[in-house]
Amino acid sequence: MTDLTNLGIAAIRDGVAKGDFTAVEVATAFNAAVAEANPALNAFIVTTPDHALAAAATVDAARAAGQSLGAMAGVPIGMKDLFATQGVQTTAASHILEGFVPHYESTVSQRLWNAGAGMLGKLNLDQFAMGSSNETSAFGNVISPWRAAGDTAARAPGGSSGGSSAAVSARIVAAATGTDTGGSIRQPAAFTGISGIKPTYGRCSRWGVVAFASSLDQAGPMARDVTDCAIMLEAMAGFDPKDATSLDLPVPAWSSALSDNLQGLKVGIPREYRLDGMDPDVAKSWDDGIAWLSDAGAEVVDISLPHTKYALPTYYIIAPAEASSNLARYDGVRYGLRDLPDGAGLQDMYAATRAAGFGAEVKRRIMIGTYVLSAGFYDAYYTQAQKVRTLIARDFEQAFQRVDVILTPTAPTSAFVLGQKSADPLEMYLNDVFSVPASLAGLPAMSVPAGLDRSGLPLGLHLIGRPFDEQGVLNAGLAIERRAGFAARPEKWW
Ligand code: GLN
């Protein structure tokens, strides 16, 4: 039998349905791959082999009984440890939530279990999803399975969904969930040569997802190819009355409508994304992407998104502002850690718990957020940022009167060496320069692998679509996937 861990979502689901192998065999193979790789990659905070096996046994029994199988039947996945999972520790990679075992299941994870998927474990991430390299986790760095040619230095898997990207690219999970506030699905996907889509804001319920910046947070799939992303997004998405911002719209059948024929489609190339001093390999992969989309029938149109340069500063006001409010709930009373010094009062407990429980990056964001929301500075920073956010969204609205989808690089560089950017927060924040604008506008956006750079590291291409047009984004992604022929994998060293 071929190694079952070589298979992605569609191949596993179809193989289980046909009886080529059982779901329990698949779960067993992935559990073994996780156990072998995790000491080296640190992609999982906890592993849950029994969950994967139990879900698989249920699928095998359903098949034996002739029942119909779900869209993810028999597929073992990793769950980013930002999704609350009933009975399984949920930490957001923070010390303050260490030991927190939810009594409830997030809507997105529940939908995946309902579709027949099983959980291999909870994946590591940047603490509270704040970061671009996974170095802010309280549970240690995730090590990317990718190495540059002739260089064994440990590289970042991207962030914040770095456990997800590392696990998918190392082929130790069939796919994984991610969340994206400013790029956390797309940038790690680009760094590791996999595909990931952040749908339109509101497509996936935020209920039971640890909140970072609620007006930006969206869940989405990270998988081996575009088809697998479409299948998994269908399982994750859908209206949820428990999330006030959930979209009350039917979930389209994205996977069955996939097509790489882009005849009649207009692709916008925003000139503001061509940064001075852009990495030549990144610029070249962008040109390749333009050529592939024209080959698929699309017309290429030069467009302008004039407020692009304000996107990062705007994001780094709005996201910390919302984070400072969302993270006020971690006070030592309700969840996880409690630090109550001898003879201390309530205020001391709050201070001690938060001082011990949050990492440096999280504290930095809480302080920035509290400052921009303070009475004296609210109008100068927060109100102003909201106005600029509207202008950024308007840039996209105007562009989408002329084009159907927008193509850019996903990130300004390939995966950097761990430690290289961690001393300078601004350097780290610059990694999201291409992904943040679509987040501020709530638009669907995806990263697909484009090729390798001169050091043999993956580069991603980024597609941004109109609100609710995940299909347009997925189809353009498929057109790139078919033409890029990206088949590179990290060489196994773990
Ligand atoms: N890297 C960005 C940040 O640190 C985005 C993170 C995310 O999308 N969760 O905020």
Tab-separated table of N, CA and C in Angstrom, residues 269-417:
chain	number	residue	atom	x	y	z
A	269	ILE	N	-3.491	44.138	-11.510
A	269	ILE	CA	-2.139	44.110	-10.939
A	269	ILE	C	-1.928	45.492	-10.307
A	270	PRO	N	-1.973	45.556	-8.963
A	270	PRO	CA	-1.900	46.870	-8.314
A	270	PRO	C	-0.476	47.422	-8.315
A	271	ARG	N	-0.303	48.602	-8.891
A	271	ARG	CA	1.062	49.124	-9.043
A	271	ARG	C	1.686	49.476	-7.697
A	272	GLU	N	0.875	49.803	-6.691
A	272	GLU	CA	1.446	50.177	-5.386
A	272	GLU	C	2.107	48.993	-4.684
A	273	TYR	N	1.837	47.770	-5.143
A	273	TYR	CA	2.454	46.614	-4.481
A	273	TYR	C	3.863	46.345	-5.017
A	274	ARG	N	4.223	47.038	-6.113
A	274	ARG	CA	5.581	46.839	-6.638
A	274	ARG	C	6.519	47.743	-5.846
A	275	LEU	N	7.003	47.219	-4.719
A	275	LEU	CA	7.762	48.035	-3.781
A	275	LEU	C	9.167	48.289	-4.312
A	276	ASP	N	9.716	49.442	-3.934
A	276	ASP	CA	11.120	49.726	-4.253
A	276	ASP	C	11.982	48.654	-3.611
A	277	GLY	N	12.970	48.182	-4.349
A	277	GLY	CA	13.889	47.200	-3.781
A	277	GLY	C	13.255	45.852	-3.538
A	278	MET	N	12.196	45.555	-4.267
A	278	MET	CA	11.520	44.255	-4.099
A	278	MET	C	12.493	43.109	-4.436
A	279	ASP	N	12.429	42.065	-3.646
A	279	ASP	CA	13.243	40.876	-3.890
A	279	ASP	C	13.027	40.419	-5.344
A	280	PRO	N	14.117	40.284	-6.120
A	280	PRO	CA	13.959	39.951	-7.543
A	280	PRO	C	13.246	38.613	-7.775
A	281	ASP	N	13.437	37.648	-6.877
A	281	ASP	CA	12.757	36.357	-7.049
A	281	ASP	C	11.248	36.501	-6.819
A	282	VAL	N	10.897	37.356	-5.868
A	282	VAL	CA	9.471	37.612	-5.606
A	282	VAL	C	8.867	38.336	-6.813
A	283	ALA	N	9.598	39.319	-7.337
A	283	ALA	CA	9.114	40.051	-8.517
A	283	ALA	C	8.951	39.091	-9.696
A	284	LYS	N	9.901	38.172	-9.846
A	284	LYS	CA	9.819	37.233	-10.966
A	284	LYS	C	8.620	36.294	-10.812
A	285	SER	N	8.378	35.824	-9.576
A	285	SER	CA	7.255	34.896	-9.406
A	285	SER	C	5.935	35.636	-9.676
A	286	TRP	N	5.890	36.924	-9.364
A	286	TRP	CA	4.699	37.722	-9.663
A	286	TRP	C	4.500	37.790	-11.188
A	287	ASP	N	5.595	38.027	-11.904
A	287	ASP	CA	5.502	38.049	-13.383
A	287	ASP	C	5.070	36.688	-13.920
A	288	ASP	N	5.597	35.619	-13.332
A	288	ASP	CA	5.166	34.269	-13.750
A	288	ASP	C	3.654	34.131	-13.557
A	289	GLY	N	3.188	34.593	-12.416
A	289	GLY	CA	1.753	34.497	-12.108
A	289	GLY	C	0.912	35.238	-13.143
A	290	ILE	N	1.387	36.413	-13.537
A	290	ILE	CA	0.667	37.201	-14.543
A	290	ILE	C	0.597	36.396	-15.844
A	291	ALA	N	1.728	35.794	-16.224
A	291	ALA	CA	1.768	35.020	-17.476
A	291	ALA	C	0.840	33.800	-17.385
A	292	TRP	N	0.824	33.125	-16.224
A	292	TRP	CA	-0.039	31.933	-16.078
A	292	TRP	C	-1.515	32.308	-16.181
A	293	LEU	N	-1.881	33.425	-15.557
A	293	LEU	CA	-3.295	33.813	-15.598
A	293	LEU	C	-3.694	34.241	-17.013
A	294	SER	N	-2.783	34.907	-17.742
A	294	SER	CA	-3.140	35.238	-19.138
A	294	SER	C	-3.251	33.966	-19.948
A	295	ASP	N	-2.367	33.017	-19.681
A	295	ASP	CA	-2.435	31.742	-20.408
A	295	ASP	C	-3.782	31.042	-20.162
A	296	ALA	N	-4.339	31.254	-18.962
A	296	ALA	CA	-5.637	30.630	-18.639
A	296	ALA	C	-6.805	31.419	-19.233
A	297	GLY	N	-6.493	32.510	-19.938
A	297	GLY	CA	-7.557	33.242	-20.633
A	297	GLY	C	-7.889	34.592	-20.046
A	298	ALA	N	-7.239	34.952	-18.935
A	298	ALA	CA	-7.593	36.211	-18.276
A	298	ALA	C	-6.929	37.400	-18.971
A	299	GLU	N	-7.576	38.552	-18.849
A	299	GLU	CA	-6.996	39.795	-19.362
A	299	GLU	C	-6.343	40.506	-18.184
A	300	VAL	N	-5.118	40.961	-18.375
A	300	VAL	CA	-4.369	41.586	-17.283
A	300	VAL	C	-4.538	43.107	-17.351
A	301	VAL	N	-4.893	43.708	-16.213
A	301	VAL	CA	-5.192	45.141	-16.180
A	301	VAL	C	-4.365	45.795	-15.071
A	302	ASP	N	-3.710	46.887	-15.412
A	302	ASP	CA	-2.956	47.650	-14.422
A	302	ASP	C	-3.959	48.445	-13.564
A	303	ILE	N	-3.866	48.315	-12.242
A	303	ILE	CA	-4.801	49.054	-11.380
A	303	ILE	C	-4.034	49.802	-10.294
A	304	SER	N	-4.750	50.702	-9.636
A	304	SER	CA	-4.153	51.451	-8.534
A	304	SER	C	-4.987	51.247	-7.269
A	305	LEU	N	-4.295	51.003	-6.166
A	305	LEU	CA	-4.934	50.957	-4.833
A	305	LEU	C	-4.194	52.009	-4.005
A	306	PRO	N	-4.590	53.285	-4.164
A	306	PRO	CA	-3.731	54.378	-3.694
A	306	PRO	C	-3.459	54.414	-2.187
A	307	HIS	N	-4.346	53.842	-1.365
A	307	HIS	CA	-4.112	53.945	0.076
A	307	HIS	C	-3.338	52.767	0.664
A	308	THR	N	-2.753	51.942	-0.219
A	308	THR	CA	-2.032	50.755	0.238
A	308	THR	C	-0.992	51.075	1.308
A	309	LYS	N	-0.286	52.179	1.157
A	309	LYS	CA	0.821	52.442	2.094
A	309	LYS	C	0.337	52.733	3.523
A	310	TYR	N	-0.943	53.016	3.668
A	310	TYR	CA	-1.465	53.261	5.017
A	310	TYR	C	-2.020	51.996	5.679
A	311	ALA	N	-2.009	50.875	4.937
A	311	ALA	CA	-2.684	49.678	5.463
A	311	ALA	C	-1.996	49.137	6.724
A	312	LEU	N	-0.674	49.018	6.683
A	312	LEU	CA	0.017	48.453	7.857
A	312	LEU	C	-0.158	49.336	9.100
A	313	PRO	N	0.110	50.659	9.005
A	313	PRO	CA	-0.118	51.491	10.193
A	313	PRO	C	-1.569	51.426	10.692
A	314	THR	N	-2.511	51.348	9.756
A	314	THR	CA	-3.927	51.277	10.157
A	314	THR	C	-4.203	49.978	10.900
A	315	TYR	N	-3.679	48.888	10.329
A	315	TYR	CA	-3.861	47.576	10.963
A	315	TYR	C	-3.252	47.572	12.364
A	316	TYR	N	-2.061	48.171	12.492
A	316	TYR	CA	-1.381	48.122	13.797
A	316	TYR	C	-1.921	49.156	14.785
A	317	ILE	N	-3.005	49.824	14.429
A	317	ILE	CA	-3.805	50.569	15.414
A	317	ILE	C	-5.082	49.773	15.731
A	318	ILE	N	-5.772	49.345	14.665
A	318	ILE	CA	-7.066	48.682	14.883
A	318	ILE	C	-6.894	47.319	15.556
A	319	ALA	N	-5.949	46.509	15.080
A	319	ALA	CA	-5.816	45.159	15.658
A	319	ALA	C	-5.422	45.224	17.139
A	320	PRO	N	-4.414	46.012	17.532
A	320	PRO	CA	-4.118	46.094	18.973
A	320	PRO	C	-5.269	46.702	19.780
A	321	ALA	N	-5.997	47.672	19.207
A	321	ALA	CA	-7.122	48.258	19.957
A	321	ALA	C	-8.133	47.165	20.300
A	322	GLU	N	-8.498	46.371	19.299
A	322	GLU	CA	-9.481	45.309	19.556
A	322	GLU	C	-8.893	44.234	20.469
A	323	ALA	N	-7.598	43.948	20.292
A	323	ALA	CA	-6.967	42.935	21.141
A	323	ALA	C	-6.968	43.377	22.597
A	324	SER	N	-6.688	44.662	22.846
A	324	SER	CA	-6.600	45.114	24.240
A	324	SER	C	-7.952	44.943	24.925
A	325	SER	N	-9.016	45.135	24.159
A	325	SER	CA	-10.350	44.942	24.714
A	325	SER	C	-10.669	43.450	24.870
A	326	ASN	N	-10.398	42.659	23.830
A	326	ASN	CA	-10.696	41.217	23.891
A	326	ASN	C	-9.918	40.505	24.999
A	327	LEU	N	-8.681	40.929	25.219
A	327	LEU	CA	-7.834	40.211	26.175
A	327	LEU	C	-8.031	40.685	27.621
A	328	ALA	N	-8.942	41.658	27.803
A	328	ALA	CA	-9.241	42.107	29.168
A	328	ALA	C	-9.883	40.989	29.991
A	329	ARG	N	-10.447	40.001	29.303
A	329	ARG	CA	-11.155	38.933	30.023
A	329	ARG	C	-10.202	37.987	30.771
A	330	TYR	N	-8.921	38.007	30.424
A	330	TYR	CA	-7.973	37.092	31.087
A	330	TYR	C	-7.452	37.777	32.335
A	331	ASP	N	-8.140	37.529	33.434
A	331	ASP	CA	-7.884	38.300	34.644
A	331	ASP	C	-7.594	37.414	35.842
A	332	GLY	N	-7.459	36.118	35.608
A	332	GLY	CA	-7.187	35.213	36.727
A	332	GLY	C	-8.449	34.729	37.404
A	333	VAL	N	-9.608	35.261	36.994
A	333	VAL	CA	-10.856	34.848	37.635
A	333	VAL	C	-11.523	33.738	36.827
A	334	ARG	N	-11.587	33.939	35.514
A	334	ARG	CA	-12.445	33.078	34.712
A	334	ARG	C	-11.770	31.902	34.019
A	335	TYR	N	-10.543	32.103	33.541
A	335	TYR	CA	-9.910	31.021	32.783
A	335	TYR	C	-8.483	30.797	33.253
A	336	GLY	N	-8.003	29.583	33.020
A	336	GLY	CA	-6.572	29.274	33.053
A	336	GLY	C	-5.854	29.754	34.297
A	337	LEU	N	-4.722	30.435	34.029
A	337	LEU	CA	-3.784	30.810	35.087
A	337	LEU	C	-4.394	31.767	36.129
A	338	ARG	N	-4.010	31.552	37.388
A	338	ARG	CA	-4.306	32.537	38.446
A	338	ARG	C	-3.063	32.692	39.304
A	339	ASP	N	-2.570	33.925	39.378
A	339	ASP	CA	-1.404	34.195	40.213
A	339	ASP	C	-1.873	35.093	41.352
A	340	LEU	N	-1.977	34.510	42.535
A	340	LEU	CA	-2.493	35.244	43.686
A	340	LEU	C	-1.419	35.278	44.762
A	341	PRO	N	-0.590	36.341	44.727
A	341	PRO	CA	0.486	36.417	45.729
A	341	PRO	C	-0.101	36.428	47.148
A	342	ASP	N	0.666	35.933	48.094
A	342	ASP	CA	0.225	35.862	49.498
A	342	ASP	C	-0.289	37.202	50.004
A	343	GLY	N	-1.458	37.199	50.574
A	343	GLY	CA	-2.003	38.419	51.171
A	343	GLY	C	-2.427	39.475	50.167
A	344	ALA	N	-2.441	39.093	48.870
A	344	ALA	CA	-2.725	40.096	47.830
A	344	ALA	C	-4.217	40.316	47.671
A	345	GLY	N	-4.577	41.468	47.133
A	345	GLY	CA	-5.968	41.790	46.840
A	345	GLY	C	-6.296	41.489	45.395
A	346	LEU	N	-7.531	41.857	45.005
A	346	LEU	CA	-8.019	41.545	43.663
A	346	LEU	C	-7.172	42.202	42.573
A	347	GLN	N	-6.867	43.504	42.760
A	347	GLN	CA	-6.063	44.223	41.754
A	347	GLN	C	-4.699	43.561	41.590
A	348	ASP	N	-4.109	43.160	42.728
A	348	ASP	CA	-2.788	42.516	42.664
A	348	ASP	C	-2.877	41.208	41.899
A	349	MET	N	-3.986	40.511	42.086
A	349	MET	CA	-4.143	39.230	41.379
A	349	MET	C	-4.235	39.471	39.871
A	350	TYR	N	-5.037	40.466	39.476
A	350	TYR	CA	-5.117	40.784	38.047
A	350	TYR	C	-3.716	41.066	37.496
A	351	ALA	N	-3.006	41.952	38.207
A	351	ALA	CA	-1.694	42.395	37.707
A	351	ALA	C	-0.713	41.230	37.651
A	352	ALA	N	-0.694	40.434	38.708
A	352	ALA	CA	0.283	39.342	38.748
A	352	ALA	C	-0.044	38.289	37.699
A	353	THR	N	-1.332	37.983	37.537
A	353	THR	CA	-1.732	36.962	36.563
A	353	THR	C	-1.384	37.413	35.150
A	354	ARG	N	-1.694	38.669	34.843
A	354	ARG	CA	-1.452	39.152	33.483
A	354	ARG	C	0.044	39.327	33.215
A	355	ALA	N	0.782	39.743	34.244
A	355	ALA	CA	2.233	39.899	34.074
A	355	ALA	C	2.880	38.545	33.793
A	356	ALA	N	2.418	37.514	34.508
A	356	ALA	CA	3.034	36.194	34.333
A	356	ALA	C	2.466	35.445	33.133
A	357	GLY	N	1.227	35.768	32.754
A	357	GLY	CA	0.531	34.936	31.778
A	357	GLY	C	0.681	35.347	30.334
A	358	PHE	N	0.972	36.623	30.071
A	358	PHE	CA	1.098	37.092	28.691
A	358	PHE	C	2.562	37.225	28.304
A	359	GLY	N	2.871	36.919	27.053
A	359	GLY	CA	4.223	37.109	26.532
A	359	GLY	C	4.457	38.561	26.131
A	360	ALA	N	5.703	38.859	25.751
A	360	ALA	CA	6.106	40.244	25.486
A	360	ALA	C	5.329	40.863	24.320
A	361	GLU	N	5.124	40.096	23.249
A	361	GLU	CA	4.428	40.674	22.088
A	361	GLU	C	2.975	40.987	22.436
A	362	VAL	N	2.352	40.104	23.202
A	362	VAL	CA	0.956	40.325	23.594
A	362	VAL	C	0.866	41.566	24.487
A	363	LYS	N	1.801	41.699	25.401
A	363	LYS	CA	1.797	42.896	26.267
A	363	LYS	C	2.009	44.159	25.443
A	364	ARG	N	2.916	44.087	24.471
A	364	ARG	CA	3.159	45.256	23.612
A	364	ARG	C	1.851	45.681	22.948
A	365	ARG	N	1.112	44.699	22.430
A	365	ARG	CA	-0.123	45.041	21.712
A	365	ARG	C	-1.192	45.566	22.666
A	366	ILE	N	-1.256	44.997	23.870
A	366	ILE	CA	-2.242	45.497	24.836
A	366	ILE	C	-1.925	46.955	25.187
A	367	MET	N	-0.644	47.244	25.327
A	367	MET	CA	-0.270	48.635	25.671
A	367	MET	C	-0.565	49.585	24.518
A	368	ILE	N	-0.225	49.187	23.292
A	368	ILE	CA	-0.522	50.045	22.133
A	368	ILE	C	-2.031	50.238	22.020
A	369	GLY	N	-2.766	49.144	22.178
A	369	GLY	CA	-4.218	49.202	22.027
A	369	GLY	C	-4.864	50.082	23.084
A	370	THR	N	-4.373	49.982	24.309
A	370	THR	CA	-4.931	50.789	25.392
A	370	THR	C	-4.635	52.268	25.149
A	371	TYR	N	-3.441	52.523	24.628
A	371	TYR	CA	-3.032	53.909	24.339
A	371	TYR	C	-3.910	54.516	23.245
A	372	VAL	N	-4.091	53.786	22.128
A	372	VAL	CA	-4.853	54.386	21.015
A	372	VAL	C	-6.342	54.512	21.344
A	373	LEU	N	-6.794	53.798	22.369
A	373	LEU	CA	-8.201	53.909	22.765
A	373	LEU	C	-8.395	54.875	23.934
A	374	SER	N	-7.294	55.434	24.451
A	374	SER	CA	-7.423	56.274	25.643
A	374	SER	C	-8.068	57.615	25.264
A	375	ALA	N	-8.714	58.242	26.230
A	375	ALA	CA	-9.524	59.438	25.949
A	375	ALA	C	-8.734	60.491	25.179
A	376	GLY	N	-7.476	60.713	25.538
A	376	GLY	CA	-6.703	61.779	24.918
A	376	GLY	C	-6.256	61.490	23.489
A	377	PHE	N	-6.223	60.221	23.121
A	377	PHE	CA	-5.635	59.876	21.830
A	377	PHE	C	-6.594	59.156	20.890
A	378	TYR	N	-7.800	58.891	21.360
A	378	TYR	CA	-8.781	58.112	20.603
A	378	TYR	C	-9.003	58.693	19.203
A	379	ASP	N	-9.268	60.011	19.137
A	379	ASP	CA	-9.553	60.619	17.833
A	379	ASP	C	-8.321	60.659	16.942
A	380	ALA	N	-7.175	60.930	17.556
A	380	ALA	CA	-5.951	61.055	16.765
A	380	ALA	C	-5.555	59.720	16.143
A	381	TYR	N	-5.809	58.622	16.839
A	381	TYR	CA	-5.363	57.334	16.326
A	381	TYR	C	-6.529	56.439	15.894
A	382	TYR	N	-7.370	56.075	16.825
A	382	TYR	CA	-8.384	55.050	16.520
A	382	TYR	C	-9.397	55.543	15.482
A	383	THR	N	-9.968	56.735	15.712
A	383	THR	CA	-10.966	57.256	14.760
A	383	THR	C	-10.328	57.460	13.391
A	384	GLN	N	-9.114	57.983	13.409
A	384	GLN	CA	-8.406	58.216	12.149
A	384	GLN	C	-8.173	56.886	11.416
A	385	ALA	N	-7.766	55.881	12.155
A	385	ALA	CA	-7.510	54.571	11.535
A	385	ALA	C	-8.791	53.997	10.932
A	386	GLN	N	-9.910	54.201	11.607
A	386	GLN	CA	-11.173	53.697	11.057
A	386	GLN	C	-11.515	54.400	9.748
A	387	LYS	N	-11.199	55.703	9.683
A	387	LYS	CA	-11.468	56.437	8.442
A	387	LYS	C	-10.588	55.908	7.317
A	388	VAL	N	-9.317	55.682	7.637
A	388	VAL	CA	-8.403	55.192	6.595
A	388	VAL	C	-8.810	53.774	6.173
A	389	ARG	N	-9.283	52.989	7.135
A	389	ARG	CA	-9.760	51.652	6.780
A	389	ARG	C	-10.861	51.740	5.714
A	390	THR	N	-11.750	52.721	5.870
A	390	THR	CA	-12.817	52.914	4.880
A	390	THR	C	-12.231	53.276	3.516
A	391	LEU	N	-11.188	54.107	3.523
A	391	LEU	CA	-10.575	54.492	2.242
A	391	LEU	C	-9.920	53.283	1.563
A	392	ILE	N	-9.312	52.418	2.373
A	392	ILE	CA	-8.682	51.215	1.812
A	392	ILE	C	-9.751	50.305	1.209
A	393	ALA	N	-10.856	50.146	1.910
A	393	ALA	CA	-11.948	49.320	1.385
A	393	ALA	C	-12.493	49.942	0.097
A	394	ARG	N	-12.554	51.273	0.063
A	394	ARG	CA	-13.065	51.954	-1.133
A	394	ARG	C	-12.125	51.766	-2.331
A	395	ASP	N	-10.816	51.759	-2.075
A	395	ASP	CA	-9.859	51.474	-3.165
A	395	ASP	C	-10.232	50.152	-3.841
A	396	PHE	N	-10.504	49.138	-3.017
A	396	PHE	CA	-10.836	47.819	-3.582
A	396	PHE	C	-12.170	47.878	-4.327
A	397	GLU	N	-13.151	48.572	-3.726
A	397	GLU	CA	-14.461	48.663	-4.403
A	397	GLU	C	-14.299	49.249	-5.794
A	398	GLN	N	-13.476	50.315	-5.882
A	398	GLN	CA	-13.291	50.947	-7.192
A	398	GLN	C	-12.543	50.017	-8.137
A	399	ALA	N	-11.543	49.332	-7.616
A	399	ALA	CA	-10.782	48.415	-8.480
A	399	ALA	C	-11.695	47.300	-8.999
A	400	PHE	N	-12.588	46.812	-8.132
A	400	PHE	CA	-13.452	45.695	-8.554
A	400	PHE	C	-14.576	46.138	-9.509
A	401	GLN	N	-14.639	47.446	-9.797
A	401	GLN	CA	-15.518	47.846	-10.907
A	401	GLN	C	-14.836	47.557	-12.239
A	402	ARG	N	-13.506	47.425	-12.216
A	402	ARG	CA	-12.760	47.209	-13.465
A	402	ARG	C	-12.226	45.790	-13.598
A	403	VAL	N	-11.969	45.130	-12.491
A	403	VAL	CA	-11.366	43.789	-12.556
A	403	VAL	C	-12.150	42.832	-11.663
A	404	ASP	N	-11.892	41.510	-11.846
A	404	ASP	CA	-12.624	40.488	-11.085
A	404	ASP	C	-11.798	39.928	-9.940
A	405	VAL	N	-10.482	39.949	-10.116
A	405	VAL	CA	-9.624	39.379	-9.082
A	405	VAL	C	-8.293	40.132	-9.152
A	406	ILE	N	-7.577	40.175	-8.035
A	406	ILE	CA	-6.319	40.934	-7.977
A	406	ILE	C	-5.191	39.957	-7.637
A	407	LEU	N	-4.059	40.114	-8.344
A	407	LEU	CA	-2.904	39.230	-8.116
A	407	LEU	C	-1.739	40.026	-7.550
A	408	THR	N	-1.161	39.528	-6.462
A	408	THR	CA	0.035	40.141	-5.847
A	408	THR	C	0.908	39.008	-5.297
A	409	PRO	N	2.142	39.305	-4.901
A	409	PRO	CA	2.867	38.301	-4.116
A	409	PRO	C	2.192	38.157	-2.751
A	410	THR	N	2.405	37.028	-2.060
A	410	THR	CA	1.808	36.868	-0.725
A	410	THR	C	2.644	37.572	0.333
A	411	ALA	N	3.951	37.442	0.235
A	411	ALA	CA	4.837	38.016	1.258
A	411	ALA	C	6.062	38.597	0.554
A	412	PRO	N	6.725	39.560	1.192
A	412	PRO	CA	7.856	40.211	0.520
A	412	PRO	C	9.121	39.361	0.426
A	413	THR	N	9.189	38.263	1.217
A	413	THR	CA	10.382	37.407	1.173
A	413	THR	C	9.944	35.953	1.329
A	414	SER	N	10.900	35.050	1.127
A	414	SER	CA	10.657	33.649	1.498
A	414	SER	C	10.939	33.512	2.998
A	415	ALA	N	10.852	32.276	3.512
A	415	ALA	CA	10.969	32.055	4.966
A	415	ALA	C	12.334	32.497	5.488
A	416	PHE	N	12.316	33.312	6.534
A	416	PHE	CA	13.562	33.778	7.135
A	416	PHE	C	14.005	32.822	8.237
A	417	VAL	N	15.253	33.004	8.654
A	417	VAL	CA	15.820	32.167	9.715
A	417	VAL	C	15.222	32.608	11.050
